[in-house]
PDB file of C-alpha atoms in Angstrom:
ATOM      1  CA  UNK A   1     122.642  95.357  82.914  1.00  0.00           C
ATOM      2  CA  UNK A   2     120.561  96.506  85.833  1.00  0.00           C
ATOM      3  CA  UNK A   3     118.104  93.749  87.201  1.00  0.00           C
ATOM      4  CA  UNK A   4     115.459  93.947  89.716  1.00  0.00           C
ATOM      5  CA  UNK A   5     114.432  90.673  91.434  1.00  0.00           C
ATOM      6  CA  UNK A   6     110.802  90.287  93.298  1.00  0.00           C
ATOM      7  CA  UNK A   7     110.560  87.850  96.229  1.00  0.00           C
ATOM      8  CA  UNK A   8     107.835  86.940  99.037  1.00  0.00           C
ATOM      9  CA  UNK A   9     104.584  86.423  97.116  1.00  0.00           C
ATOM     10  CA  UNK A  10     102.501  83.486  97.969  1.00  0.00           C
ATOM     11  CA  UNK A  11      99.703  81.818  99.156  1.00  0.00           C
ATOM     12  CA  UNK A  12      98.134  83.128 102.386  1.00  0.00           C
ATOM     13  CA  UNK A  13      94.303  83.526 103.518  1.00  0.00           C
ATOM     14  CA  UNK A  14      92.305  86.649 103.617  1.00  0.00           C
ATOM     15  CA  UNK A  15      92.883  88.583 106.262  1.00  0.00           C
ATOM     16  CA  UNK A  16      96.647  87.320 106.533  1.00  0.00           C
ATOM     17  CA  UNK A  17      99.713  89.098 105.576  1.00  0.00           C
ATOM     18  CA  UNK A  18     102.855  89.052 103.130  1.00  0.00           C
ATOM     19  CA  UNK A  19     105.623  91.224 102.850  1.00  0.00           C
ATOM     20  CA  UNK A  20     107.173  91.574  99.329  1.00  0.00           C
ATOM     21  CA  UNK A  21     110.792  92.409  98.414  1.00  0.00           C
ATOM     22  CA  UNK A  22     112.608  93.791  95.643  1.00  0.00           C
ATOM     23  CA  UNK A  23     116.686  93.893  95.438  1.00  0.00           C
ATOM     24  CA  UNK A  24     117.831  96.196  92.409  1.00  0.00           C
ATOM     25  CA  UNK A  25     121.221  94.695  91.001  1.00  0.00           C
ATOM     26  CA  UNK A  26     124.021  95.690  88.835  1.00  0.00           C
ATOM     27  CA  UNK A  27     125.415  99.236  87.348  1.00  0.00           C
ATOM     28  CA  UNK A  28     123.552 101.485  89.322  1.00  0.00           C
ATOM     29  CA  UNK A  29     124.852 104.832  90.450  1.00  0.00           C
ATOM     30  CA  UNK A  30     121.630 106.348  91.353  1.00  0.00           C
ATOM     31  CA  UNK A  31     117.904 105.081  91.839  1.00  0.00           C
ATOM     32  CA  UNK A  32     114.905 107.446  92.440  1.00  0.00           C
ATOM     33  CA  UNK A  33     111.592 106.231  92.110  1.00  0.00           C
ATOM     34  CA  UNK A  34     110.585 102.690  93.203  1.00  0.00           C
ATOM     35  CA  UNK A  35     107.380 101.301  92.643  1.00  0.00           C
ATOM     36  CA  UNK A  36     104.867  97.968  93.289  1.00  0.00           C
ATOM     37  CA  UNK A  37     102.454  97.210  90.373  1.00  0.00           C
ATOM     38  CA  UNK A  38     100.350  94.423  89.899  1.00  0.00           C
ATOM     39  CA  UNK A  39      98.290  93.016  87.194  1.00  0.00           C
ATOM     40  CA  UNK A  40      95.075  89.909  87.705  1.00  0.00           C
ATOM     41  CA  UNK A  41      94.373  87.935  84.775  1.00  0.00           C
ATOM     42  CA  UNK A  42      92.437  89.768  82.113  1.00  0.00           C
ATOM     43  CA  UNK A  43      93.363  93.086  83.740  1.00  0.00           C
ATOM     44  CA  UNK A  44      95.850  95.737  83.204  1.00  0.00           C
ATOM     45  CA  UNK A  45      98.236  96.462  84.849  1.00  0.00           C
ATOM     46  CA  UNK A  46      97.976  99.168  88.079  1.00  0.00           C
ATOM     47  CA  UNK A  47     100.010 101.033  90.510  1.00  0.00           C
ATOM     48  CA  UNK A  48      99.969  99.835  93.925  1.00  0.00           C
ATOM     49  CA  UNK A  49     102.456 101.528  95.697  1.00  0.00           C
ATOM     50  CA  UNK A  50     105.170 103.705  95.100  1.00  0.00           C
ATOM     51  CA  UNK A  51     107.930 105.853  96.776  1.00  0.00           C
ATOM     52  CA  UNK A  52     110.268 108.783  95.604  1.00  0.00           C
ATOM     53  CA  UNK A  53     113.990 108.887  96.649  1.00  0.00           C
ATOM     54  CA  UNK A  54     113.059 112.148  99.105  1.00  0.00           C
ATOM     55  CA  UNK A  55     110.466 109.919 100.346  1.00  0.00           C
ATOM     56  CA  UNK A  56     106.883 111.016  98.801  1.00  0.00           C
ATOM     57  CA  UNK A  57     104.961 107.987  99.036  1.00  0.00           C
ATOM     58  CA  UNK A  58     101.523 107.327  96.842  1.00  0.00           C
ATOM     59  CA  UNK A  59      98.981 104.529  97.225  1.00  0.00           C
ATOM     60  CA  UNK A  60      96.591 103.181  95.229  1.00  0.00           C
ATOM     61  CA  UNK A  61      92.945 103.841  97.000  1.00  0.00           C
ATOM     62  CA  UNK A  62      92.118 100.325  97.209  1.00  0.00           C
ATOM     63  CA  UNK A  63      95.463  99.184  99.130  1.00  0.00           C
ATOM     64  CA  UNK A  64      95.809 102.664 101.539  1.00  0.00           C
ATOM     65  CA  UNK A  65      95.366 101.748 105.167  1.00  0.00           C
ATOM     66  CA  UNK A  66      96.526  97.910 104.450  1.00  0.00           C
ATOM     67  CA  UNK A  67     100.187  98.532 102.550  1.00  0.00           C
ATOM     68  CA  UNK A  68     103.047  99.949 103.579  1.00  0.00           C
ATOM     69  CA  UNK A  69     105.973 100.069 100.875  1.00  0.00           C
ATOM     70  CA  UNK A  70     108.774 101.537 102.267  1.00  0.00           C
ATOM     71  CA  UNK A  71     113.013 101.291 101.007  1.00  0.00           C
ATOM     72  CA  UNK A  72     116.640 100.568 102.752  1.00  0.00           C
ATOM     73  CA  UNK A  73     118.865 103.124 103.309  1.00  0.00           C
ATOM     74  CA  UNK A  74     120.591 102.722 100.351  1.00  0.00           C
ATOM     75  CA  UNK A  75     117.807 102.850  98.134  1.00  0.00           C
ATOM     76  CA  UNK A  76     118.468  99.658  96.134  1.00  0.00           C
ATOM     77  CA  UNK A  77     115.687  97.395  98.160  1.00  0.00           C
ATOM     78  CA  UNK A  78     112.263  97.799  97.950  1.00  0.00           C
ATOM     79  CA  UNK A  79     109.593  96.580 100.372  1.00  0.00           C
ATOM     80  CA  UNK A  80     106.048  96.392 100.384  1.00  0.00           C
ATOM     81  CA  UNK A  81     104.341  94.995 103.492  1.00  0.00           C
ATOM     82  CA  UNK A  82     100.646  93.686 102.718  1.00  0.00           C
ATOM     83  CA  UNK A  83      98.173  93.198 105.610  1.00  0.00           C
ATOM     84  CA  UNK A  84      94.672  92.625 105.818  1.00  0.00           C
ATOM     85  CA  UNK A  85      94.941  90.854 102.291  1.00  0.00           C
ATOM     86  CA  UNK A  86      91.619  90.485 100.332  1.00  0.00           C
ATOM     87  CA  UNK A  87      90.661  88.045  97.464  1.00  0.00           C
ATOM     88  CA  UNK A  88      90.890  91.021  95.180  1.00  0.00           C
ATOM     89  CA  UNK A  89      94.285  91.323  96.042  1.00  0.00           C
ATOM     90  CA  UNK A  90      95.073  88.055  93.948  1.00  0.00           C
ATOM     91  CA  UNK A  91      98.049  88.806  91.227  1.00  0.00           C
ATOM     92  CA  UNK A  92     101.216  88.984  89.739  1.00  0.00           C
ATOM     93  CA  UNK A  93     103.384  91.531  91.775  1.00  0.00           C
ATOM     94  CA  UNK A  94     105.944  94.031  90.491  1.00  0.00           C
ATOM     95  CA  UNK A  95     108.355  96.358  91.046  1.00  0.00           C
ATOM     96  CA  UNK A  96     109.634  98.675  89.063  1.00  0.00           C
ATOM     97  CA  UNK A  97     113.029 101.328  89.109  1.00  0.00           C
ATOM     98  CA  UNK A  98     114.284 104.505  87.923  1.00  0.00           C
ATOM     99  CA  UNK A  99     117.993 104.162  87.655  1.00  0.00           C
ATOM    100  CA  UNK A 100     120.744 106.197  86.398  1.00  0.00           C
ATOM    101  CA  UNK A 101     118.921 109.310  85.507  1.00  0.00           C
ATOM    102  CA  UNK A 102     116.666 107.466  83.103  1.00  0.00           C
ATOM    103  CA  UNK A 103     113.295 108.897  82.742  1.00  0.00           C
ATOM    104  CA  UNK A 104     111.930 105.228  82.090  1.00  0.00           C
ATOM    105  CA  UNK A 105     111.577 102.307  84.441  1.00  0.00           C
ATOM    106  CA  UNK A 106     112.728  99.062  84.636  1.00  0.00           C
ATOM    107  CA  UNK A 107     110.842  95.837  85.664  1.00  0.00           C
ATOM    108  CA  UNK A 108     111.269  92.847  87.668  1.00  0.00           C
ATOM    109  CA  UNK A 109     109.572  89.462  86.483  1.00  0.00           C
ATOM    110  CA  UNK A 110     107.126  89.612  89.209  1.00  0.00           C
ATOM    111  CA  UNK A 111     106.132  87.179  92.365  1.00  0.00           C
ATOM    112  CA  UNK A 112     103.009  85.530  92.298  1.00  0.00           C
ATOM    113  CA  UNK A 113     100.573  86.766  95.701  1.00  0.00           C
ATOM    114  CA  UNK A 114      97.003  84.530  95.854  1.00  0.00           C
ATOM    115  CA  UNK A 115      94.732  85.313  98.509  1.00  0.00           C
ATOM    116  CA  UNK A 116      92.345  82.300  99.122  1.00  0.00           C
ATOM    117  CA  UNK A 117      88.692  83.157 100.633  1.00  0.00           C
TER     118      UNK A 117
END
């Protein structure tokens, strides 16, 4: 069973920074596109962030200038660096794989990020 773990979300003011990580786990042959979502309470859930395995990277509007996500060489870690963090930026974290050929993603449980004002 592939499993994707989140780690690195906290507590932090705005204006501070937090860098997120996500390690992909288990029988995986192949992963292509990696991707940071995050969902507030009564919200859905959005893209953040999200990076193709030749390296085409897309950004949510509200996050461009701020994120960075970015992957290891061997594709199986994900990163997203957060600075200049807002309030807005308060929510559950996650990432999110296509492995094996699979034309649908799998998802981590998430990591909490809360940006206090």
């Amino acid at each position: 069973q592939v499993r994707l773990v989140e780690s690195g979300g906290g507590l932090v003011q705005a204006g501070g920074s937090l860098r997120l990580s996500c390690a992909a786990s288990g029988s995986i042959f192949r992963v292509s596109e990696m991707g940071w979502y995050r969902q507030a309470p009564g919200k859905q859930r959005e893209l953040v962030a999200r990076i193709s395995s030749a390296g085409i990277i897309n950004y949510a509007d509200s996050v461009k200038g701020r994120f960075t996500i970015n992957r290891d060489n061997a594709g199986n870690t994900l990163y997203l660096q957060m600075n200049s963090l807002k309030p807005e930026d308060t929510a559950v974290y996650y990432c999110n794989a296509l492995v094996n050929g699979r034309n649908f993603p799998i998802w981590g449980q998430g990591t909490q990020v809360t940006v206090s004002s």
